[in-house]
PDB file of C-alpha atoms in Angstrom:
ATOM      1  CA  UNK A   1      15.723  23.202  16.044  1.00 84.00           C
ATOM      2  CA  UNK A   2      13.095  25.506  15.082  1.00 94.00           C
ATOM      3  CA  UNK A   3      10.669  22.724  14.393  1.00 96.00           C
ATOM      4  CA  UNK A   4       8.260  22.190  11.630  1.00 96.00           C
ATOM      5  CA  UNK A   5       8.562  18.575  11.032  1.00 97.00           C
ATOM      6  CA  UNK A   6       4.713  17.852  11.210  1.00 97.00           C
ATOM      7  CA  UNK A   7       1.584  19.444   9.768  1.00 98.00           C
ATOM      8  CA  UNK A   8       1.601  21.140  13.308  1.00 97.00           C
ATOM      9  CA  UNK A   9       4.222  23.434  12.138  1.00 95.00           C
ATOM     10  CA  UNK A  10       4.467  25.105  15.554  1.00 94.00           C
ATOM     11  CA  UNK A  11       7.848  26.578  15.021  1.00 96.00           C
ATOM     12  CA  UNK A  12       8.704  25.508  18.744  1.00 95.00           C
ATOM     13  CA  UNK A  13      12.485  25.487  19.671  1.00 95.00           C
ATOM     14  CA  UNK A  14      13.602  22.042  20.429  1.00 96.00           C
ATOM     15  CA  UNK A  15      17.209  21.311  21.446  1.00 94.00           C
ATOM     16  CA  UNK A  16      19.105  18.487  22.798  1.00 91.00           C
ATOM     17  CA  UNK A  17      17.891  19.723  26.543  1.00 87.00           C
ATOM     18  CA  UNK A  18      14.812  21.741  25.866  1.00 93.00           C
ATOM     19  CA  UNK A  19      11.381  20.211  25.055  1.00 94.00           C
ATOM     20  CA  UNK A  20       8.790  22.131  23.134  1.00 93.00           C
ATOM     21  CA  UNK A  21       6.038  21.930  20.605  1.00 94.00           C
ATOM     22  CA  UNK A  22       2.970  20.084  20.726  1.00 95.00           C
ATOM     23  CA  UNK A  23       4.895  16.877  20.944  1.00 95.00           C
ATOM     24  CA  UNK A  24       6.452  18.024  23.936  1.00 94.00           C
ATOM     25  CA  UNK A  25       9.697  16.664  23.338  1.00 96.00           C
ATOM     26  CA  UNK A  26      13.452  17.675  22.846  1.00 96.00           C
ATOM     27  CA  UNK A  27      15.358  17.241  19.650  1.00 95.00           C
ATOM     28  CA  UNK A  28      17.066  13.951  20.616  1.00 95.00           C
ATOM     29  CA  UNK A  29      15.103  10.836  20.937  1.00 96.00           C
ATOM     30  CA  UNK A  30      13.171   9.832  23.890  1.00 97.00           C
ATOM     31  CA  UNK A  31      12.084   6.278  24.180  1.00 97.00           C
ATOM     32  CA  UNK A  32      10.213   4.270  26.716  1.00 97.00           C
ATOM     33  CA  UNK A  33      10.692   0.602  25.678  1.00 97.00           C
ATOM     34  CA  UNK A  34      12.527  -1.242  23.112  1.00 98.00           C
ATOM     35  CA  UNK A  35      11.376  -4.995  22.813  1.00 97.00           C
ATOM     36  CA  UNK A  36      10.581  -7.756  20.592  1.00 97.00           C
ATOM     37  CA  UNK A  37       6.659  -7.005  20.094  1.00 95.00           C
ATOM     38  CA  UNK A  38       4.273  -9.777  19.006  1.00 93.00           C
ATOM     39  CA  UNK A  39       1.340  -7.884  18.428  1.00 91.00           C
ATOM     40  CA  UNK A  40       1.901  -5.899  15.048  1.00 95.00           C
ATOM     41  CA  UNK A  41       0.361  -7.499  12.128  1.00 96.00           C
ATOM     42  CA  UNK A  42       1.605 -11.029  11.181  1.00 95.00           C
ATOM     43  CA  UNK A  43       3.724  -9.887   8.028  1.00 97.00           C
ATOM     44  CA  UNK A  44       5.773  -7.905  10.655  1.00 98.00           C
ATOM     45  CA  UNK A  45       6.312 -10.246  13.555  1.00 97.00           C
ATOM     46  CA  UNK A  46       8.155 -13.027  12.010  1.00 95.00           C
ATOM     47  CA  UNK A  47       9.291 -15.856  14.349  1.00 95.00           C
ATOM     48  CA  UNK A  48      10.331 -13.793  17.093  1.00 96.00           C
ATOM     49  CA  UNK A  49       8.607 -10.410  16.913  1.00 97.00           C
ATOM     50  CA  UNK A  50       8.950  -6.955  15.572  1.00 98.00           C
ATOM     51  CA  UNK A  51      11.854  -5.015  16.594  1.00 98.00           C
ATOM     52  CA  UNK A  52       9.907  -2.109  18.329  1.00 98.00           C
ATOM     53  CA  UNK A  53      11.204   1.308  19.815  1.00 98.00           C
ATOM     54  CA  UNK A  54       8.518   3.011  21.374  1.00 97.00           C
ATOM     55  CA  UNK A  55       9.175   6.761  21.083  1.00 97.00           C
ATOM     56  CA  UNK A  56       7.587   9.310  23.538  1.00 97.00           C
ATOM     57  CA  UNK A  57       5.483  12.176  22.597  1.00 96.00           C
ATOM     58  CA  UNK A  58       3.049  12.497  19.601  1.00 97.00           C
ATOM     59  CA  UNK A  59       1.569  15.443  17.471  1.00 96.00           C
ATOM     60  CA  UNK A  60      -1.959  13.993  17.945  1.00 97.00           C
ATOM     61  CA  UNK A  61      -4.357  14.486  20.994  1.00 95.00           C
ATOM     62  CA  UNK A  62      -6.276  11.378  20.594  1.00 96.00           C
ATOM     63  CA  UNK A  63      -8.332  11.270  23.532  1.00 94.00           C
ATOM     64  CA  UNK A  64      -8.752   7.340  22.995  1.00 94.00           C
ATOM     65  CA  UNK A  65      -4.877   6.724  23.014  1.00 93.00           C
ATOM     66  CA  UNK A  66      -3.873   3.359  24.648  1.00 88.00           C
ATOM     67  CA  UNK A  67      -0.178   4.774  24.947  1.00 90.00           C
ATOM     68  CA  UNK A  68      -1.047   7.855  27.020  1.00 88.00           C
ATOM     69  CA  UNK A  69       1.905   7.443  29.386  1.00 89.00           C
ATOM     70  CA  UNK A  70       4.288   7.925  26.595  1.00 93.00           C
ATOM     71  CA  UNK A  71       2.246  10.057  23.994  1.00 94.00           C
ATOM     72  CA  UNK A  72       1.189  12.635  26.578  1.00 87.00           C
ATOM     73  CA  UNK A  73       2.339  11.584  29.897  1.00 83.00           C
ATOM     74  CA  UNK A  74       6.199  12.475  29.550  1.00 83.00           C
ATOM     75  CA  UNK A  75       7.400   8.825  30.368  1.00 91.00           C
ATOM     76  CA  UNK A  76      10.686   8.032  28.415  1.00 95.00           C
ATOM     77  CA  UNK A  77      14.551   8.064  28.500  1.00 95.00           C
ATOM     78  CA  UNK A  78      16.425  10.361  26.529  1.00 96.00           C
ATOM     79  CA  UNK A  79      19.084   8.773  24.385  1.00 97.00           C
ATOM     80  CA  UNK A  80      21.690   9.823  21.761  1.00 97.00           C
ATOM     81  CA  UNK A  81      21.564   8.581  17.909  1.00 97.00           C
ATOM     82  CA  UNK A  82      24.436   6.619  18.812  1.00 98.00           C
ATOM     83  CA  UNK A  83      22.465   4.493  21.756  1.00 98.00           C
ATOM     84  CA  UNK A  84      19.547   4.272  19.302  1.00 98.00           C
ATOM     85  CA  UNK A  85      21.767   2.739  16.654  1.00 98.00           C
ATOM     86  CA  UNK A  86      22.862   0.430  19.132  1.00 98.00           C
ATOM     87  CA  UNK A  87      19.560  -0.551  20.146  1.00 98.00           C
ATOM     88  CA  UNK A  88      18.901  -1.482  16.470  1.00 98.00           C
ATOM     89  CA  UNK A  89      21.497  -3.786  16.407  1.00 98.00           C
ATOM     90  CA  UNK A  90      20.456  -5.503  19.566  1.00 98.00           C
ATOM     91  CA  UNK A  91      16.897  -5.988  18.457  1.00 98.00           C
ATOM     92  CA  UNK A  92      18.306  -7.487  15.203  1.00 98.00           C
ATOM     93  CA  UNK A  93      20.692  -9.884  17.165  1.00 98.00           C
ATOM     94  CA  UNK A  94      17.435 -10.789  19.288  1.00 98.00           C
ATOM     95  CA  UNK A  95      15.925 -11.985  15.887  1.00 98.00           C
ATOM     96  CA  UNK A  96      13.682  -9.011  15.042  1.00 98.00           C
ATOM     97  CA  UNK A  97      11.918  -9.379  11.800  1.00 98.00           C
ATOM     98  CA  UNK A  98      11.892  -5.492  11.424  1.00 98.00           C
ATOM     99  CA  UNK A  99      12.956  -2.409  13.284  1.00 98.00           C
ATOM    100  CA  UNK A 100       9.661  -0.954  14.179  1.00 98.00           C
ATOM    101  CA  UNK A 101       9.752   2.470  14.962  1.00 98.00           C
ATOM    102  CA  UNK A 102       6.802   3.839  16.832  1.00 98.00           C
ATOM    103  CA  UNK A 103       5.660   7.387  16.506  1.00 97.00           C
ATOM    104  CA  UNK A 104       9.011   8.366  15.405  1.00 98.00           C
ATOM    105  CA  UNK A 105       7.905  11.683  13.211  1.00 97.00           C
ATOM    106  CA  UNK A 106       9.406  14.578  15.731  1.00 97.00           C
ATOM    107  CA  UNK A 107      12.641  12.533  16.044  1.00 98.00           C
ATOM    108  CA  UNK A 108      13.239  12.347  12.343  1.00 98.00           C
ATOM    109  CA  UNK A 109      16.643  13.967  11.963  1.00 97.00           C
ATOM    110  CA  UNK A 110      18.056  12.045  15.069  1.00 97.00           C
ATOM    111  CA  UNK A 111      16.638   8.834  13.475  1.00 98.00           C
ATOM    112  CA  UNK A 112      18.102   9.375  10.245  1.00 98.00           C
ATOM    113  CA  UNK A 113      21.519   9.724  12.010  1.00 98.00           C
ATOM    114  CA  UNK A 114      21.090   6.606  13.862  1.00 98.00           C
ATOM    115  CA  UNK A 115      19.926   4.683  10.514  1.00 98.00           C
ATOM    116  CA  UNK A 116      23.122   6.220   8.714  1.00 97.00           C
ATOM    117  CA  UNK A 117      23.955   4.804   5.419  1.00 95.00           C
ATOM    118  CA  UNK A 118      23.747   1.190   6.527  1.00 92.00           C
ATOM    119  CA  UNK A 119      21.819  -1.573   4.756  1.00 95.00           C
ATOM    120  CA  UNK A 120      19.957  -3.119   7.447  1.00 98.00           C
ATOM    121  CA  UNK A 121      19.397  -6.674   7.274  1.00 98.00           C
ATOM    122  CA  UNK A 122      15.509  -6.344   8.091  1.00 98.00           C
ATOM    123  CA  UNK A 123      13.179  -3.705   6.920  1.00 98.00           C
ATOM    124  CA  UNK A 124      12.784  -0.088   8.850  1.00 98.00           C
ATOM    125  CA  UNK A 125       9.151   0.357   9.382  1.00 98.00           C
ATOM    126  CA  UNK A 126       7.832   4.010  10.054  1.00 98.00           C
ATOM    127  CA  UNK A 127       4.911   3.267  12.448  1.00 98.00           C
ATOM    128  CA  UNK A 128       2.910   6.463  12.552  1.00 98.00           C
ATOM    129  CA  UNK A 129      -0.347   8.136  13.329  1.00 98.00           C
ATOM    130  CA  UNK A 130      -0.718   9.285   9.741  1.00 98.00           C
ATOM    131  CA  UNK A 131      -0.567  13.037  10.531  1.00 98.00           C
ATOM    132  CA  UNK A 132       2.810  13.547   8.547  1.00 98.00           C
ATOM    133  CA  UNK A 133       4.105  16.331   6.379  1.00 98.00           C
ATOM    134  CA  UNK A 134       5.093  14.948   2.952  1.00 98.00           C
ATOM    135  CA  UNK A 135       8.051  17.232   2.975  1.00 98.00           C
ATOM    136  CA  UNK A 136       9.380  15.225   6.012  1.00 98.00           C
ATOM    137  CA  UNK A 137       8.800  11.965   4.639  1.00 98.00           C
ATOM    138  CA  UNK A 138      10.901  12.666   1.416  1.00 98.00           C
ATOM    139  CA  UNK A 139      13.876  12.890   3.586  1.00 98.00           C
ATOM    140  CA  UNK A 140      13.162   9.160   4.587  1.00 98.00           C
ATOM    141  CA  UNK A 141      13.506   8.019   0.887  1.00 98.00           C
ATOM    142  CA  UNK A 142      15.846   5.115   0.657  1.00 97.00           C
ATOM    143  CA  UNK A 143      16.094   4.928   4.519  1.00 98.00           C
ATOM    144  CA  UNK A 144      12.566   3.371   5.258  1.00 98.00           C
ATOM    145  CA  UNK A 145      11.128   0.137   3.472  1.00 98.00           C
ATOM    146  CA  UNK A 146       7.760  -0.091   5.132  1.00 98.00           C
ATOM    147  CA  UNK A 147       5.309   2.613   5.916  1.00 98.00           C
ATOM    148  CA  UNK A 148       2.736   1.533   8.589  1.00 98.00           C
ATOM    149  CA  UNK A 149       0.515   4.686   8.919  1.00 98.00           C
ATOM    150  CA  UNK A 150      -2.713   5.076  10.401  1.00 98.00           C
ATOM    151  CA  UNK A 151      -5.628   6.474   8.513  1.00 98.00           C
ATOM    152  CA  UNK A 152      -7.841   7.558  11.417  1.00 98.00           C
ATOM    153  CA  UNK A 153     -10.290   9.946   9.950  1.00 98.00           C
ATOM    154  CA  UNK A 154     -11.567  11.092   6.537  1.00 98.00           C
ATOM    155  CA  UNK A 155     -13.939  13.458   8.052  1.00 98.00           C
ATOM    156  CA  UNK A 156     -13.115  16.767   9.861  1.00 98.00           C
ATOM    157  CA  UNK A 157     -15.880  16.410  12.558  1.00 98.00           C
ATOM    158  CA  UNK A 158     -14.370  13.338  14.658  1.00 98.00           C
ATOM    159  CA  UNK A 159     -10.763  14.272  13.626  1.00 98.00           C
ATOM    160  CA  UNK A 160     -11.265  17.515  15.450  1.00 98.00           C
ATOM    161  CA  UNK A 161     -13.367  16.313  18.249  1.00 97.00           C
ATOM    162  CA  UNK A 162     -11.139  13.145  19.076  1.00 97.00           C
ATOM    163  CA  UNK A 163      -7.558  14.197  18.156  1.00 97.00           C
ATOM    164  CA  UNK A 164      -7.509  17.981  17.843  1.00 97.00           C
ATOM    165  CA  UNK A 165      -6.623  17.779  14.076  1.00 98.00           C
ATOM    166  CA  UNK A 166      -9.348  19.005  11.957  1.00 98.00           C
ATOM    167  CA  UNK A 167      -7.171  18.981   8.880  1.00 98.00           C
ATOM    168  CA  UNK A 168      -6.211  15.536   9.561  1.00 98.00           C
ATOM    169  CA  UNK A 169      -7.166  13.791   6.309  1.00 98.00           C
ATOM    170  CA  UNK A 170      -5.674  16.420   3.942  1.00 98.00           C
ATOM    171  CA  UNK A 171      -2.321  15.724   5.349  1.00 98.00           C
ATOM    172  CA  UNK A 172      -2.704  11.964   5.846  1.00 98.00           C
ATOM    173  CA  UNK A 173      -4.016  11.314   2.453  1.00 98.00           C
ATOM    174  CA  UNK A 174      -1.164  13.214   0.870  1.00 98.00           C
ATOM    175  CA  UNK A 175       1.122  11.384   3.242  1.00 98.00           C
ATOM    176  CA  UNK A 176      -0.024   7.995   2.197  1.00 98.00           C
ATOM    177  CA  UNK A 177       0.422   8.819  -1.538  1.00 98.00           C
ATOM    178  CA  UNK A 178       4.085   9.919  -0.865  1.00 98.00           C
ATOM    179  CA  UNK A 179       4.740   6.723   1.133  1.00 98.00           C
ATOM    180  CA  UNK A 180       3.637   4.752  -1.836  1.00 98.00           C
ATOM    181  CA  UNK A 181       5.517   7.011  -4.207  1.00 98.00           C
ATOM    182  CA  UNK A 182       8.487   5.928  -2.325  1.00 98.00           C
ATOM    183  CA  UNK A 183       8.217   2.322  -1.994  1.00 98.00           C
ATOM    184  CA  UNK A 184       5.708   1.202  -4.894  1.00 98.00           C
ATOM    185  CA  UNK A 185       3.354  -1.798  -4.663  1.00 98.00           C
ATOM    186  CA  UNK A 186       4.025  -4.104  -1.407  1.00 98.00           C
ATOM    187  CA  UNK A 187       6.719  -6.991  -1.454  1.00 98.00           C
ATOM    188  CA  UNK A 188       5.969 -10.021   0.411  1.00 97.00           C
ATOM    189  CA  UNK A 189       8.718 -12.832   0.982  1.00 97.00           C
ATOM    190  CA  UNK A 190       7.514 -15.840   2.793  1.00 95.00           C
ATOM    191  CA  UNK A 191       4.696 -14.241   4.557  1.00 95.00           C
ATOM    192  CA  UNK A 192       6.954 -11.059   5.590  1.00 97.00           C
ATOM    193  CA  UNK A 193       6.487  -7.871   4.382  1.00 98.00           C
ATOM    194  CA  UNK A 194       9.730  -6.612   2.799  1.00 98.00           C
ATOM    195  CA  UNK A 195       8.555  -3.270   1.278  1.00 98.00           C
ATOM    196  CA  UNK A 196       5.148  -1.252   0.823  1.00 98.00           C
ATOM    197  CA  UNK A 197       2.606   0.333   2.678  1.00 98.00           C
ATOM    198  CA  UNK A 198       0.368  -0.995   5.228  1.00 98.00           C
ATOM    199  CA  UNK A 199      -2.662   1.439   6.021  1.00 98.00           C
ATOM    200  CA  UNK A 200      -4.208   0.884   9.303  1.00 98.00           C
ATOM    201  CA  UNK A 201      -7.832   2.041  10.367  1.00 98.00           C
ATOM    202  CA  UNK A 202      -9.459   1.657  13.745  1.00 97.00           C
ATOM    203  CA  UNK A 203     -13.217   1.408  13.741  1.00 98.00           C
ATOM    204  CA  UNK A 204     -14.465   3.882  16.218  1.00 98.00           C
ATOM    205  CA  UNK A 205     -17.742   3.120  17.829  1.00 97.00           C
ATOM    206  CA  UNK A 206     -20.541   5.065  16.297  1.00 97.00           C
ATOM    207  CA  UNK A 207     -18.338   6.404  13.649  1.00 98.00           C
ATOM    208  CA  UNK A 208     -19.138   3.984  10.754  1.00 98.00           C
ATOM    209  CA  UNK A 209     -19.326   6.936   8.013  1.00 98.00           C
ATOM    210  CA  UNK A 210     -15.949   7.878   8.848  1.00 98.00           C
ATOM    211  CA  UNK A 211     -14.849   4.317   8.083  1.00 98.00           C
ATOM    212  CA  UNK A 212     -16.754   4.200   4.695  1.00 98.00           C
ATOM    213  CA  UNK A 213     -14.872   7.314   3.754  1.00 98.00           C
ATOM    214  CA  UNK A 214     -11.466   6.208   4.808  1.00 98.00           C
ATOM    215  CA  UNK A 215     -11.968   3.063   2.865  1.00 98.00           C
ATOM    216  CA  UNK A 216     -13.239   5.102  -0.067  1.00 98.00           C
ATOM    217  CA  UNK A 217      -9.874   6.848  -0.408  1.00 98.00           C
ATOM    218  CA  UNK A 218      -7.873   3.606  -0.240  1.00 98.00           C
ATOM    219  CA  UNK A 219      -9.965   1.976  -3.132  1.00 98.00           C
ATOM    220  CA  UNK A 220     -10.246   5.158  -5.295  1.00 98.00           C
ATOM    221  CA  UNK A 221      -6.367   5.511  -5.084  1.00 98.00           C
ATOM    222  CA  UNK A 222      -5.000   2.080  -5.054  1.00 98.00           C
ATOM    223  CA  UNK A 223      -5.477  -1.097  -7.158  1.00 96.00           C
ATOM    224  CA  UNK A 224      -5.459  -4.397  -5.619  1.00 95.00           C
ATOM    225  CA  UNK A 225      -2.087  -5.746  -4.954  1.00 96.00           C
ATOM    226  CA  UNK A 226      -0.631  -2.179  -4.393  1.00 98.00           C
ATOM    227  CA  UNK A 227      -1.183  -1.575  -0.508  1.00 98.00           C
ATOM    228  CA  UNK A 228      -2.245  -3.576   2.587  1.00 98.00           C
ATOM    229  CA  UNK A 229      -5.157  -2.563   4.824  1.00 98.00           C
ATOM    230  CA  UNK A 230      -5.396  -3.495   8.524  1.00 98.00           C
ATOM    231  CA  UNK A 231      -9.081  -2.952   9.659  1.00 98.00           C
ATOM    232  CA  UNK A 232      -8.929  -3.002  13.304  1.00 96.00           C
ATOM    233  CA  UNK A 233     -11.533  -3.645  16.074  1.00 94.00           C
ATOM    234  CA  UNK A 234      -9.456  -3.124  19.084  1.00 92.00           C
ATOM    235  CA  UNK A 235     -10.606   0.264  20.238  1.00 94.00           C
ATOM    236  CA  UNK A 236     -10.835   0.389  24.044  1.00 93.00           C
ATOM    237  CA  UNK A 237     -12.458   2.755  26.153  1.00 93.00           C
ATOM    238  CA  UNK A 238     -10.123   5.047  28.155  1.00 91.00           C
ATOM    239  CA  UNK A 239     -10.919   6.447  31.593  1.00 89.00           C
ATOM    240  CA  UNK A 240     -13.068   9.716  31.099  1.00 89.00           C
ATOM    241  CA  UNK A 241     -14.494   8.767  27.695  1.00 92.00           C
ATOM    242  CA  UNK A 242     -17.756  10.284  26.679  1.00 92.00           C
ATOM    243  CA  UNK A 243     -20.426   9.479  24.223  1.00 94.00           C
ATOM    244  CA  UNK A 244     -20.159   6.566  21.887  1.00 95.00           C
ATOM    245  CA  UNK A 245     -16.380   6.502  23.079  1.00 96.00           C
ATOM    246  CA  UNK A 246     -17.580   5.021  26.381  1.00 96.00           C
ATOM    247  CA  UNK A 247     -18.391   1.554  24.736  1.00 96.00           C
ATOM    248  CA  UNK A 248     -16.375  -1.095  22.488  1.00 95.00           C
ATOM    249  CA  UNK A 249     -17.336  -1.594  18.811  1.00 96.00           C
ATOM    250  CA  UNK A 250     -20.212  -3.844  18.470  1.00 95.00           C
ATOM    251  CA  UNK A 251     -20.216  -7.008  16.322  1.00 95.00           C
ATOM    252  CA  UNK A 252     -22.694  -5.409  13.998  1.00 96.00           C
ATOM    253  CA  UNK A 253     -20.436  -2.416  13.462  1.00 97.00           C
ATOM    254  CA  UNK A 254     -17.575  -4.454  12.710  1.00 97.00           C
ATOM    255  CA  UNK A 255     -19.238  -6.866  10.364  1.00 96.00           C
ATOM    256  CA  UNK A 256     -20.677  -3.592   8.596  1.00 97.00           C
ATOM    257  CA  UNK A 257     -17.035  -2.210   8.038  1.00 98.00           C
ATOM    258  CA  UNK A 258     -15.569  -5.654   6.967  1.00 97.00           C
ATOM    259  CA  UNK A 259     -18.524  -5.967   4.545  1.00 97.00           C
ATOM    260  CA  UNK A 260     -18.039  -2.419   3.163  1.00 98.00           C
ATOM    261  CA  UNK A 261     -14.015  -2.991   2.715  1.00 98.00           C
ATOM    262  CA  UNK A 262     -14.730  -6.166   0.931  1.00 97.00           C
ATOM    263  CA  UNK A 263     -17.530  -4.382  -1.459  1.00 97.00           C
ATOM    264  CA  UNK A 264     -14.729  -1.619  -1.900  1.00 97.00           C
ATOM    265  CA  UNK A 265     -12.687  -4.549  -3.516  1.00 96.00           C
ATOM    266  CA  UNK A 266     -10.032  -4.236  -0.755  1.00 97.00           C
ATOM    267  CA  UNK A 267      -8.867  -7.603  -0.239  1.00 93.00           C
ATOM    268  CA  UNK A 268      -5.212  -7.413   0.582  1.00 96.00           C
ATOM    269  CA  UNK A 269      -4.605  -6.931   4.637  1.00 95.00           C
ATOM    270  CA  UNK A 270      -6.127  -8.009   7.592  1.00 96.00           C
ATOM    271  CA  UNK A 271      -9.080  -8.122   9.865  1.00 95.00           C
ATOM    272  CA  UNK A 272      -9.444  -8.723  13.636  1.00 88.00           C
ATOM    273  CA  UNK A 273     -11.554 -10.702  15.924  1.00 74.00           C
ATOM    274  CA  UNK A 274     -13.943  -8.260  17.566  1.00 56.00           C
ATOM    275  CA  UNK A 275     -12.684  -9.460  20.764  1.00 55.00           C
ATOM    276  CA  UNK A 276      -8.991  -8.257  20.088  1.00 53.00           C
ATOM    277  CA  UNK A 277      -9.391  -5.226  22.449  1.00 50.00           C
ATOM    278  CA  UNK A 278      -6.902  -6.430  25.045  1.00 52.00           C
ATOM    279  CA  UNK A 279      -4.513  -4.791  27.510  1.00 52.00           C
ATOM    280  CA  UNK A 280      -1.749  -6.972  26.181  1.00 55.00           C
ATOM    281  CA  UNK A 281      -1.387  -4.998  23.066  1.00 61.00           C
ATOM    282  CA  UNK A 282      -0.092  -2.111  25.146  1.00 74.00           C
ATOM    283  CA  UNK A 283       3.319  -2.891  26.859  1.00 84.00           C
ATOM    284  CA  UNK A 284       4.781  -1.784  30.065  1.00 88.00           C
ATOM    285  CA  UNK A 285       6.679   1.390  29.394  1.00 93.00           C
ATOM    286  CA  UNK A 286       9.475   0.844  31.978  1.00 92.00           C
ATOM    287  CA  UNK A 287      12.473   1.696  29.869  1.00 93.00           C
ATOM    288  CA  UNK A 288      13.674  -1.794  29.273  1.00 95.00           C
ATOM    289  CA  UNK A 289      15.805  -2.414  26.253  1.00 96.00           C
ATOM    290  CA  UNK A 290      16.476   1.572  26.390  1.00 96.00           C
TER     291      UNK A 290
END
């Protein structure tokens, strides 16, 4: 495969055995953990947890990534689409409320093969960093019921500085609009999200203007009742962090962000306790369930 699945369009040669590109992965799926995960938004967790598959590799270079062992550290186990399909069934048998595919974009063809034409009994969730190509997303229409994208940046400065993707917003904004075109307004049943788009935004210390611009995009493009927003406070300083990223988000910063979201008329979604920056959000990537 000469890969142009994501906005990097790096044209890397990726085969079953050869890794390449910005994501640094082969064409076949590589996963580091499959589990019932309790730390997604409540509408995805249900009684037992989201059936989460953590894929290895990423097309972003976020210096604050909490999943660095798998996003950039090469941790993970190569599997076939047939095994991935079996993992999906195992998670459902364990009571998963959804199939939560984390950082899946660079394995899109193999995941589509694993999903097949089966009508899965729980929603399939595309849990991604937002740096997506709408052309790739169009391949997922009818296969994915819930899109869970980050909207990390609306400003090119922090996008380049923290994630090495100055063009992040132009792609993420177009991707979110494509996701909404596919799903339409969100659908809840008994408190569980069955269809729709849930946009995550992580407030970064010292980057309030970026947060305001991200929320402005949501308010300008979606009416109440159309999408959900999760405004997160869980930023955790990583080793080697510099400048503002050496600290947590302050209480005042997060209060200001919540107030701005409310003033924008965004009422559908979630906020976090400021103390939500916990290591337990990040599981051990030890290959269990894979």
